[in-house]
Short mmCIF file of C-alpha atoms and ligand atoms in Angstrom, two decimals:
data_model
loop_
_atom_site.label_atom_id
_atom_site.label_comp_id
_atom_site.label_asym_id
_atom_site.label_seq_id
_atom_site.Cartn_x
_atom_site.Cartn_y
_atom_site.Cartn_z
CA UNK A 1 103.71 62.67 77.82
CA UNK A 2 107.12 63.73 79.99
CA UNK A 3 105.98 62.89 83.49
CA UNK A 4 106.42 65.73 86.03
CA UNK A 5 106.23 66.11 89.64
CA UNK A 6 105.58 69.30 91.71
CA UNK A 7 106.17 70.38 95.00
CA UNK A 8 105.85 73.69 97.13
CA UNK A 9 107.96 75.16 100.50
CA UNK A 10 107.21 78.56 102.02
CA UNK A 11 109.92 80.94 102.31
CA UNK A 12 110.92 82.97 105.97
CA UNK A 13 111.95 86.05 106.94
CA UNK A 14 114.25 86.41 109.45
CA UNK A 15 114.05 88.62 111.67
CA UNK A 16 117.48 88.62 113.76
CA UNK A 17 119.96 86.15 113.10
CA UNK A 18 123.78 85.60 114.01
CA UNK A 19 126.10 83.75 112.28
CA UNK A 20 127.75 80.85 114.26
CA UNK A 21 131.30 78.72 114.21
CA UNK A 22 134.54 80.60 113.84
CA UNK A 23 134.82 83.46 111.61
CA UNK A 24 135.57 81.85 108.27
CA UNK A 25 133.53 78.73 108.91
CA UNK A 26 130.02 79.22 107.75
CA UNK A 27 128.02 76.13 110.01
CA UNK A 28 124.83 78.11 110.42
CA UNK A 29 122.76 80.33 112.32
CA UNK A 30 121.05 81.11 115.19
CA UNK A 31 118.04 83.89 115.32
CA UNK A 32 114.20 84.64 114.65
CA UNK A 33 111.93 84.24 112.21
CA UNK A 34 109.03 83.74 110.64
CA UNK A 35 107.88 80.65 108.54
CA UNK A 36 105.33 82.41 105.46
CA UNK A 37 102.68 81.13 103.39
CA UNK A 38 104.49 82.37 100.24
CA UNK A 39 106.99 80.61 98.79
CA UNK A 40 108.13 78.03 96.08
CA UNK A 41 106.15 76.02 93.54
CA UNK A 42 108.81 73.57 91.41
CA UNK A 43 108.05 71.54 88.51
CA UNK A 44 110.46 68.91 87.60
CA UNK A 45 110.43 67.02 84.17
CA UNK A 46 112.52 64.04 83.33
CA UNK A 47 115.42 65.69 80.77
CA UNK A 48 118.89 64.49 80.00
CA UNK A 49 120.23 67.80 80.80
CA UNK A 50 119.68 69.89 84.02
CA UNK A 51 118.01 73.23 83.39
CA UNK A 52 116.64 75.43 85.85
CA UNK A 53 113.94 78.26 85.29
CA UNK A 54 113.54 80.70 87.47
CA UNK A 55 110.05 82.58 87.09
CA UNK A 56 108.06 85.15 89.17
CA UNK A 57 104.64 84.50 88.78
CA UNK A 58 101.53 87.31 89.54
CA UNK A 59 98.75 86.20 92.00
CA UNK A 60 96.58 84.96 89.43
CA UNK A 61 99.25 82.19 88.31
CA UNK A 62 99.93 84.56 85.32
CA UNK A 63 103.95 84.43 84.32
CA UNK A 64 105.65 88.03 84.62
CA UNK A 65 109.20 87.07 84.05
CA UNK A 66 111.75 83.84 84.00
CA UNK A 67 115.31 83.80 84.48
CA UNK A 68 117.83 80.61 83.55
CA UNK A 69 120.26 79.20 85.90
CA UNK A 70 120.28 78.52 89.77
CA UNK A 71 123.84 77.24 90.39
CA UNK A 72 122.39 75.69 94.10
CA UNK A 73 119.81 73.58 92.59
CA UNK A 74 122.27 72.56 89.62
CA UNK A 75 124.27 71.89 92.30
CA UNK A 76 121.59 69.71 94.29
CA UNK A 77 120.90 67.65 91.25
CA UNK A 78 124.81 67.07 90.69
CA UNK A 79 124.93 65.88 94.05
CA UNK A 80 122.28 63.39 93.46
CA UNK A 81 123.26 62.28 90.00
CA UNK A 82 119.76 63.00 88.04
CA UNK A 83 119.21 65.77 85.62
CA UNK A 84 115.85 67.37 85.13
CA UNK A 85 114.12 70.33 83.60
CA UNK A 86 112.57 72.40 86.78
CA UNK A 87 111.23 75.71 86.79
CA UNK A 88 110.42 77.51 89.92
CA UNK A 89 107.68 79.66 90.37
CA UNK A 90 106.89 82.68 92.95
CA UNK A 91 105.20 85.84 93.34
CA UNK A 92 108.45 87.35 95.94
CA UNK A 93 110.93 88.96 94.73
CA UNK A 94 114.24 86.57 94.90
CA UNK A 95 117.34 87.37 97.09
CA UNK A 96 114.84 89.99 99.11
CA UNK A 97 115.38 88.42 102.32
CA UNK A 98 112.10 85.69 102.05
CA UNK A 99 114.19 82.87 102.16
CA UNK A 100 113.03 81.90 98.16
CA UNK A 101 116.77 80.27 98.25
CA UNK A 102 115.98 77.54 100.50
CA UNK A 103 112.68 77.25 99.77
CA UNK A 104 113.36 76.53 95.88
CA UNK A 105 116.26 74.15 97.23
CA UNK A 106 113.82 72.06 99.14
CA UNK A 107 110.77 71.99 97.02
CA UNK A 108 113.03 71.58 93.97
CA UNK A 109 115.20 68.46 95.74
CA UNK A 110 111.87 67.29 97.10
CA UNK A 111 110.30 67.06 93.27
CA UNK A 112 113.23 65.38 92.04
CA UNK A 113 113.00 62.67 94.61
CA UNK A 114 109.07 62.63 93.37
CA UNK A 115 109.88 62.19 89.68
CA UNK A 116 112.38 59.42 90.13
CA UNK A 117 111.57 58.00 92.82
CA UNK A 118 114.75 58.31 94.87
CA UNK A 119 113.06 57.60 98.10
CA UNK A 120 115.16 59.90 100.10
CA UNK A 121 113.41 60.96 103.26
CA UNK A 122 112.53 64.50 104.28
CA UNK A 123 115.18 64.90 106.80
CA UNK A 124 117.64 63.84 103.70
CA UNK A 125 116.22 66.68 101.36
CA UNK A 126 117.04 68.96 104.10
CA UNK A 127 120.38 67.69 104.75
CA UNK A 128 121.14 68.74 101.04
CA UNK A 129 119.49 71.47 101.20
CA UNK A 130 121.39 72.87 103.91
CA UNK A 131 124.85 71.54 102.66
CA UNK A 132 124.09 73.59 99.52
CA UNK A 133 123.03 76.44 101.20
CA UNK A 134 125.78 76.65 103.28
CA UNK A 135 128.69 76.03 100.36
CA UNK A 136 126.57 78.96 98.11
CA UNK A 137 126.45 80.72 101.44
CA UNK A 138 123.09 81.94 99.91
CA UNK A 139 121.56 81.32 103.36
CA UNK A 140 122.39 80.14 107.19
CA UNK A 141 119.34 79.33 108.81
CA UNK A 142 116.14 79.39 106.48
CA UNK A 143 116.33 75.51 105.56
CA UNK A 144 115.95 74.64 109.31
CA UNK A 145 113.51 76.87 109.67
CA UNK A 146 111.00 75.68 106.71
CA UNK A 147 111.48 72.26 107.88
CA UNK A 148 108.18 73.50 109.97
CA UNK A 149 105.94 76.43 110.68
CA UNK A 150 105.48 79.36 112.97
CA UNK A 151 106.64 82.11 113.78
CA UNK A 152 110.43 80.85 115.55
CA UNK A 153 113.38 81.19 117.73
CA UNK A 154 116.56 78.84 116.94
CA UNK A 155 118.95 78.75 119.66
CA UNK A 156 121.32 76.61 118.20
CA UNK A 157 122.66 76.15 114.81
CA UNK A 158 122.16 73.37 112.29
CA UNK A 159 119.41 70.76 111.11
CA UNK A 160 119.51 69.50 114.75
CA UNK A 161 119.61 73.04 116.22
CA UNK A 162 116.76 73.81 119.24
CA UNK A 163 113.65 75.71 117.51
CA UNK A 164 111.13 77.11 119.60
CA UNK A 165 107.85 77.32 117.07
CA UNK A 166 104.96 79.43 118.11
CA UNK A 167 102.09 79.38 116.18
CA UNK A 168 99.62 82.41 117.65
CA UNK A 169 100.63 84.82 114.59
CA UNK A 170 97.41 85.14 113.08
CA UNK A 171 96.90 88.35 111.07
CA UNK A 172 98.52 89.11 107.89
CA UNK A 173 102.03 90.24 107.13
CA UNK A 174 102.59 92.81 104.28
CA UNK A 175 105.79 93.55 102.85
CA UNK A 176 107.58 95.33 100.48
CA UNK A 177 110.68 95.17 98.93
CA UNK A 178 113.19 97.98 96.95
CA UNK A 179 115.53 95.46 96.09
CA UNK A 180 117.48 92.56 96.96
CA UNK A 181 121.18 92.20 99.28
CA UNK A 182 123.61 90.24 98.30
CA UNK A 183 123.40 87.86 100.78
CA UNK A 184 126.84 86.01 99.73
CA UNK A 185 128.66 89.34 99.90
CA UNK A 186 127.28 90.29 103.19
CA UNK A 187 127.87 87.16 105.07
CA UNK A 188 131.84 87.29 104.00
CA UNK A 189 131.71 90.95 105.16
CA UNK A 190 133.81 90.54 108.40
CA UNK A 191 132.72 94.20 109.47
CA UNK A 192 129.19 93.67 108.75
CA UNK A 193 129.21 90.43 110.85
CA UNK A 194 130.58 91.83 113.42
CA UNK A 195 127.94 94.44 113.89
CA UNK A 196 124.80 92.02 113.16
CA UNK A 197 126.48 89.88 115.67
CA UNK A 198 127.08 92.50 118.74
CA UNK A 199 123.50 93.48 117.24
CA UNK A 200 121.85 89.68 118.28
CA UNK A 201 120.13 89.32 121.55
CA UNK A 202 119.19 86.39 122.60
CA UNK A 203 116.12 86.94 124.07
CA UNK A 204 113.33 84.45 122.77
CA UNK A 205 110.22 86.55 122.48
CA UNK A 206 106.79 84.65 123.29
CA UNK A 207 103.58 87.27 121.36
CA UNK A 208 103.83 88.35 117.60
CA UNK A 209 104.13 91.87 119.09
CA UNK A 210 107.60 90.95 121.15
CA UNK A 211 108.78 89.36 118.16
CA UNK A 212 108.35 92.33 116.02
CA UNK A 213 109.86 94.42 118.66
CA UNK A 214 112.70 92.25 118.84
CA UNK A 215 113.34 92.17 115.15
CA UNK A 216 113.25 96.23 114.68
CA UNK A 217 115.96 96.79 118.03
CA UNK A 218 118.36 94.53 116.04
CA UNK A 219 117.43 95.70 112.83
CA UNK A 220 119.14 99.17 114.13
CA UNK A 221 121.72 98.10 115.90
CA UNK A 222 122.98 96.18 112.62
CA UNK A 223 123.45 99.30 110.95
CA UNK A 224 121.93 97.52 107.67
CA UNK A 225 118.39 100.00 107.68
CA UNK A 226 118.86 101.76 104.57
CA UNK A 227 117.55 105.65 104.51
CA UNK A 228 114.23 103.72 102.33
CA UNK A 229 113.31 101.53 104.88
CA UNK A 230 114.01 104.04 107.76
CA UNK A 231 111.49 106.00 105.90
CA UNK A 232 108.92 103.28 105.67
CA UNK A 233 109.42 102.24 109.53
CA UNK A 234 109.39 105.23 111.08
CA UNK A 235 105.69 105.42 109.21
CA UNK A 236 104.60 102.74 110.81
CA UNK A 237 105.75 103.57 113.89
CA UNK A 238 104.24 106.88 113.88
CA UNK A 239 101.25 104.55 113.42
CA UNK A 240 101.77 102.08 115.76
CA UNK A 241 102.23 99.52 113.74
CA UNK A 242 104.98 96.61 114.32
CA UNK A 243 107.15 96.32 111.58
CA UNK A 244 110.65 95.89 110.70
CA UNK A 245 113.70 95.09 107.87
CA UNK A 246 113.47 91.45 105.82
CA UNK A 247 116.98 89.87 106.81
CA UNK A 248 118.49 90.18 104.24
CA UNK A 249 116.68 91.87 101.96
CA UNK A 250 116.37 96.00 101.43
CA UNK A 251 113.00 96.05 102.38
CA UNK A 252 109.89 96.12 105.20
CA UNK A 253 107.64 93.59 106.87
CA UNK A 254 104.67 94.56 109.06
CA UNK A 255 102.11 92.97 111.28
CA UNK A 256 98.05 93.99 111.29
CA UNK A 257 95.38 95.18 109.41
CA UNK A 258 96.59 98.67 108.90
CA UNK A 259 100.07 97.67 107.40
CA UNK A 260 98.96 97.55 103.47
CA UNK A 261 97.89 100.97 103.38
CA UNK A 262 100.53 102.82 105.11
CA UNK A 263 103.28 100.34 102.91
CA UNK A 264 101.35 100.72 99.69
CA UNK A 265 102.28 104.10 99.27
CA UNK A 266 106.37 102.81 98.84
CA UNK A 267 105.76 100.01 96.26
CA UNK A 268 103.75 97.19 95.67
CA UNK A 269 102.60 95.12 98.98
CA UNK A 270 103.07 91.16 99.27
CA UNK A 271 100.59 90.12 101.24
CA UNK A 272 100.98 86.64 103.22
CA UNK A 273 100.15 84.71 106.95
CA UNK A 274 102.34 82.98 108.76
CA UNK A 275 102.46 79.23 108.00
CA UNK A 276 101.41 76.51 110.21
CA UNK A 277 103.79 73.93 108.57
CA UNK A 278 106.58 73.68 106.89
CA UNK A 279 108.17 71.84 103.17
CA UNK A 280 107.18 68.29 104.84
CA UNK A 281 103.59 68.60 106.23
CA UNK A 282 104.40 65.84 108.60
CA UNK A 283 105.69 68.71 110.73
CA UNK A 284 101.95 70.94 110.26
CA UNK A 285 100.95 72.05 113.88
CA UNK A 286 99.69 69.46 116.18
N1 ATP B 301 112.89 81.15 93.46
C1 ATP B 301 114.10 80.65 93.16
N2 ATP B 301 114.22 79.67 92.23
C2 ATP B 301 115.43 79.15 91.92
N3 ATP B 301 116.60 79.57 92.48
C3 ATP B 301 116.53 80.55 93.42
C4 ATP B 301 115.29 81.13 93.81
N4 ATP B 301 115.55 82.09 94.77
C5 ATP B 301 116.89 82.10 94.95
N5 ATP B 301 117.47 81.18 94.15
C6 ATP B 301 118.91 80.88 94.03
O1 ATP B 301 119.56 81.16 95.27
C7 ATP B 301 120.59 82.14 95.06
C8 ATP B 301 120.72 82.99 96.29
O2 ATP B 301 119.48 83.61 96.53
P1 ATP B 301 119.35 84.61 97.79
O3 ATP B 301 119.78 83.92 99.03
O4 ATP B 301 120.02 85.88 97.44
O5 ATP B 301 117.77 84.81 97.76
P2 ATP B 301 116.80 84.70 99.01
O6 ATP B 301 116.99 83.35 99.67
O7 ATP B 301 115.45 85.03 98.50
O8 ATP B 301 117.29 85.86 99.97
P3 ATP B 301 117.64 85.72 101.53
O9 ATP B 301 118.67 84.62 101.61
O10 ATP B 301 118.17 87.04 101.88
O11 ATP B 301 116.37 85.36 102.24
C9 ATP B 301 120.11 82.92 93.85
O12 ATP B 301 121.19 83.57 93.21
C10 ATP B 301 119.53 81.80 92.99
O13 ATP B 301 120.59 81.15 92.29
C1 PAF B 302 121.48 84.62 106.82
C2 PAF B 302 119.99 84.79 106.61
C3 PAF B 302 119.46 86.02 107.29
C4 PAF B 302 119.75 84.90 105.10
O1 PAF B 302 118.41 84.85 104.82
C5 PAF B 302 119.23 83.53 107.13
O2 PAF B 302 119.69 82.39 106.42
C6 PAF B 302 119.42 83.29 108.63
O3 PAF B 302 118.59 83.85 109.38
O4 PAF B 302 120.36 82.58 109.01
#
């Protein structure tokens, strides 16, 4: 029997988020977030060669599709010198703004570590994670932020950036998604980064409601609302409901109760919480 290991890390949407370092240099973010229940199970199995399976999954845990390849988790497992068979399962759509790049990094490095017993420490796995993430620019700040839970605020870049976690976020978030960004492309878009950075404000905001508000002022201002999700936010605001763009995703998260019905009639609804912890539970709310 091949042995296997799994492990999980929820994904995050960010909210807001500015690049920092100088223009070509890509040394992280700073921004908002939130840390979600959804994420990414991965499986690893012992194999001489690396192969990576991508799979979305449906809520019951039935398979709906797979995809080979992930070149940052090849990548990971390059770095560390093993080779394994891991397949990666979610029901988000990947490269919608949910973070499922990180998320899959860590959970996937973290199983790895499981299966053979590297012994590398959580802050390690995130280390690589990061480094990856960074090189692939497929992501800035989600690794630091799944290092924990909450809803956040980083105010500095990096794995030893300043996070402010707040943890009073307690109905569900829906969202939907019409498709993904290329999150590669748009971070080496010098105009685009201009805008999402004269876009950022710095504010920290301290309720859910704040933090919602914060995300949907810099949403427009970054000139990335596409005329789809215009039409879904101005819905919920006609309804009062908070709700704004996934960074960087083409789509719409919302806050409350009455979110699923109003974004049900655009496409199908993921629903989710915020969670308390992050891909090492040693960091779970105290
Ligand atoms: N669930 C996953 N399993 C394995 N690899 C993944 C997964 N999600 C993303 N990746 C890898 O990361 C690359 C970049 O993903 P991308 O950053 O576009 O997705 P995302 O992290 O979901 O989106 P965002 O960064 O906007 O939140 C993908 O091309 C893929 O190679
Ligand atoms: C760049 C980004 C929005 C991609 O998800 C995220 O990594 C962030 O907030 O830095």
């Amino acid at each position: 029997m091949d042995e296997t290991s799994l492990a999980f890390c929820p994904g995050h949407i960010s909210g807001w988020f500015k690049k920092t370092g100088s223009e070509n240099s890509f040394s992280g973010s700073i921004g908002g977030g939130i840390v979600i229940s959804e994420g990414v199970f991965s499986e690893a199995i012992k194999a001489d060669e690396t192969v990576i399976n991508v799979c979305r999954i449906d809520r019951t845990g039935n398979l709906i599709s797979c995809d080979v390849g992930s070149p940052p988790i090849e990548y990971a497992l390059l770095k560390l010198g093993i080779s394994a068979q891991i397949t990666t399962k979610t029901i988000l759509p990947v490269g919608a703004g949910f973070g499922l790049s990180a998320a899959s990094l860590l959970s996937s490095i973290k199983a790895v570590n499981e299966l053979y017993s590297l012994d590398i420490c959580d802050e390690e796995i995130a280390q690589i994670a990061y480094e990856t993430e960074i090189k692939f620019k497929s992501g800035l700040g989600d690794v630091s932020a799944c290092t924990g839970g909450g809803y956040i605020c980083r105010k500095s870049p990096g794995m030893a950036g300043e996070i402010i976690r707040r943890y009073d976020m307690d109905k569900t978030i829906s969202a939907i998604s019409f498709g993904p960004l290329a999150t590669d492309k748009i971070l080496k878009d010098k105009y685009i980064m201009e805008k999402i950075s004269s876009a950022y404000n710095e504010i920290c905001p301290d309720t859910p409601e704040d933090f919602f508000k914060a995300s949907r002022e810099f949403a427009e201002r970054s000139g990335l609302v596409s005329e789809r999700v215009r039409e879904v936010l101005n819905e919920c605001s006609l309804r009062e409901i908070p709700a704004s763009m996934t960074m960087l995703g083409e789509g719409v998260f919302a806050y409350g109760e009455k979110a699923p019905a109003i974004l049900s009639k655009f496409g199908e609804v993921y629903l989710m919480k915020m969670s308390d912890s992050g891909f090492s539970f040693r960091n779970r709310r105290e």
